[in-house]
Short mmCIF file of C-alpha atoms in Angstrom, two decimals:
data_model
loop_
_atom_site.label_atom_id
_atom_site.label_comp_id
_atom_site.label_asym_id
_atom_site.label_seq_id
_atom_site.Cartn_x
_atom_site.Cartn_y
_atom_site.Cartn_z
CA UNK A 3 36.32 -9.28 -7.10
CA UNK A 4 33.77 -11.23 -9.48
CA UNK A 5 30.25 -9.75 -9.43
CA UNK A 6 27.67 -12.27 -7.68
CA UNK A 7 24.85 -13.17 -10.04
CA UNK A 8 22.06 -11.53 -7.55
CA UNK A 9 23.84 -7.75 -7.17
CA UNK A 10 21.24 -5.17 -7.84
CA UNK A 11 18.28 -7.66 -6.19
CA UNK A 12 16.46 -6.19 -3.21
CA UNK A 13 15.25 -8.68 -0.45
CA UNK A 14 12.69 -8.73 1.97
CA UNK A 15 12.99 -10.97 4.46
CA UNK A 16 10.32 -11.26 6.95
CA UNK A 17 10.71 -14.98 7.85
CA UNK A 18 11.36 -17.36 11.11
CA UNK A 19 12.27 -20.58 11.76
CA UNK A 20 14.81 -22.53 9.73
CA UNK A 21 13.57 -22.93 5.91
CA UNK A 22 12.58 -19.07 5.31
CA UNK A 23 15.73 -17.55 7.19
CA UNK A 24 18.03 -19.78 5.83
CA UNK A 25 16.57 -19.21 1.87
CA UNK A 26 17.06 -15.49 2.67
CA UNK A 27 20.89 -16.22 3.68
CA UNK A 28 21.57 -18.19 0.55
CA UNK A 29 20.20 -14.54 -1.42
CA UNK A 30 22.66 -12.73 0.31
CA UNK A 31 25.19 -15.13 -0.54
CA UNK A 32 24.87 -14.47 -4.00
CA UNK A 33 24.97 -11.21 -3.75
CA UNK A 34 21.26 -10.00 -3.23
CA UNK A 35 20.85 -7.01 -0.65
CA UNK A 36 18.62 -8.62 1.97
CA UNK A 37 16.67 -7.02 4.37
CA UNK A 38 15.24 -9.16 7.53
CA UNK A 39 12.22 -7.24 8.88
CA UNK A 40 12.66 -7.96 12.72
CA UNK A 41 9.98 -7.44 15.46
CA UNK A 42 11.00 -4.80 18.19
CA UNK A 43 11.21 -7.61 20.79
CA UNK A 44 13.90 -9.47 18.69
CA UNK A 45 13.62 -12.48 16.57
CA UNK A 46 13.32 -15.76 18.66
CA UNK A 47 16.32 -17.14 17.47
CA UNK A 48 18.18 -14.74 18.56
CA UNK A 49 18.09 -16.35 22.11
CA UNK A 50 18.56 -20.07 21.24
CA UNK A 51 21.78 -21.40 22.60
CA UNK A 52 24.72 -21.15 22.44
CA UNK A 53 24.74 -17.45 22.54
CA UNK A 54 27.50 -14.52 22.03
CA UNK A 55 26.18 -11.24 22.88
CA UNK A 56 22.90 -10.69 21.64
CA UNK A 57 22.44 -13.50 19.31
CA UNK A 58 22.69 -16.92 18.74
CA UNK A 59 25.12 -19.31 16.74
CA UNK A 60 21.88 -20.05 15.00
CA UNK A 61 20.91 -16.76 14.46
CA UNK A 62 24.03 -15.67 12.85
CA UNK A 63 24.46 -18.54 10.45
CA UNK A 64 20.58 -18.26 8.85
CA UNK A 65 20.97 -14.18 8.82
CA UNK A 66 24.73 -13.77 7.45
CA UNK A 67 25.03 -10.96 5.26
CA UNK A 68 21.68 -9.76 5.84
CA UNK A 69 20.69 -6.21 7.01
CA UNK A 70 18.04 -5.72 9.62
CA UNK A 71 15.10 -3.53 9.81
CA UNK A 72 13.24 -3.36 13.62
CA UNK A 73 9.68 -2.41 12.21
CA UNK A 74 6.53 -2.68 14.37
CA UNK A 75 4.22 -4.58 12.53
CA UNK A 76 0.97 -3.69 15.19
CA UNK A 77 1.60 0.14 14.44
CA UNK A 78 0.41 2.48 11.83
CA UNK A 79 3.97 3.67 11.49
CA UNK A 80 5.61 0.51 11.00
CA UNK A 81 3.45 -0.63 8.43
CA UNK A 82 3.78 2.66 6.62
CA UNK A 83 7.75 2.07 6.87
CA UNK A 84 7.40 -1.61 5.85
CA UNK A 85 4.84 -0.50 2.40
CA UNK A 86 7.97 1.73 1.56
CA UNK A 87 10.22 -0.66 1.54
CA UNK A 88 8.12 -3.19 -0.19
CA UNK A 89 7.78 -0.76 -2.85
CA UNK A 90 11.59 -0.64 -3.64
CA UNK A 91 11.87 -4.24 -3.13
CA UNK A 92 12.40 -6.97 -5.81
CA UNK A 93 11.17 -9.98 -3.36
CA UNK A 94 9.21 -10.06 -0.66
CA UNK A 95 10.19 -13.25 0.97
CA UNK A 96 7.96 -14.48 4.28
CA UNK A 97 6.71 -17.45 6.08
CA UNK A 98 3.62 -15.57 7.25
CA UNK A 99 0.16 -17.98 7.41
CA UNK A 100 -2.50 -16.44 4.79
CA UNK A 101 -4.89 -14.94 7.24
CA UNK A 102 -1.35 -12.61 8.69
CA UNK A 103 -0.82 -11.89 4.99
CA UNK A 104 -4.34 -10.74 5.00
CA UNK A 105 -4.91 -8.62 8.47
CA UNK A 106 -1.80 -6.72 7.47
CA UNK A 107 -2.35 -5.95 4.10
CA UNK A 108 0.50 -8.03 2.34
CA UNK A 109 -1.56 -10.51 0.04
CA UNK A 110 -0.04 -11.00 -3.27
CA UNK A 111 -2.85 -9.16 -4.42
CA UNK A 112 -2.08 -6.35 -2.29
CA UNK A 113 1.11 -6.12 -3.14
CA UNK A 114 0.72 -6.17 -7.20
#
């Protein structure tokens, strides 16, 4: 089997929606170890139709090969879990709005 020219990267993926999900996919594709960091209450594609046990057609085809990670963002002890993995990550890959980046400590500045 021919090595994929992203072995050895480490992803995190905390996106939503089509464009972030989807770029996450296309990592793990090529061979990157992706990570989705998913909310305890489930991402909300997982429940968009048509739908084969708990997730979604869409769901599957934006998250293939990707690992996931429940983490509570809102507690101490999921951010604590989420800074660890940030720190062995290569990529932190998210969709969040600036002032989310800021209230939860994940600014590139923060993160340098």
């Amino acid at each position: 089997m021919a090595i994929k020219p992203l072995e050895g990267l480490k992803v995190l993926d905390a996106t939503s929606n089509i464009a972030g999900p989807y770029g996450g996919s296309i990592l793990a594709d090529l061979g990157a170890e992706v990570i989705k960091i998913e909310v305890p209450s489930g991402d909300p594609s997982r429940s968009m139709a048509p739908i084969d046990g708990d997730k979604s057609a869409y769901f599957n085809v934006v998250n293939r090969n990707k690992l996931v990670a429940e983490i509570n963002l809102k507690s101490e002890s999921g951010m604590a879990e989420l800074h660890s993995l940030l720190a062995t990550a290569d990529v932190f890959l998210t969709n969040f709005l600036p002032d989310r980046l800021k209230a939860l400590n994940l600014t590139p500045v923060d993160l340098m």
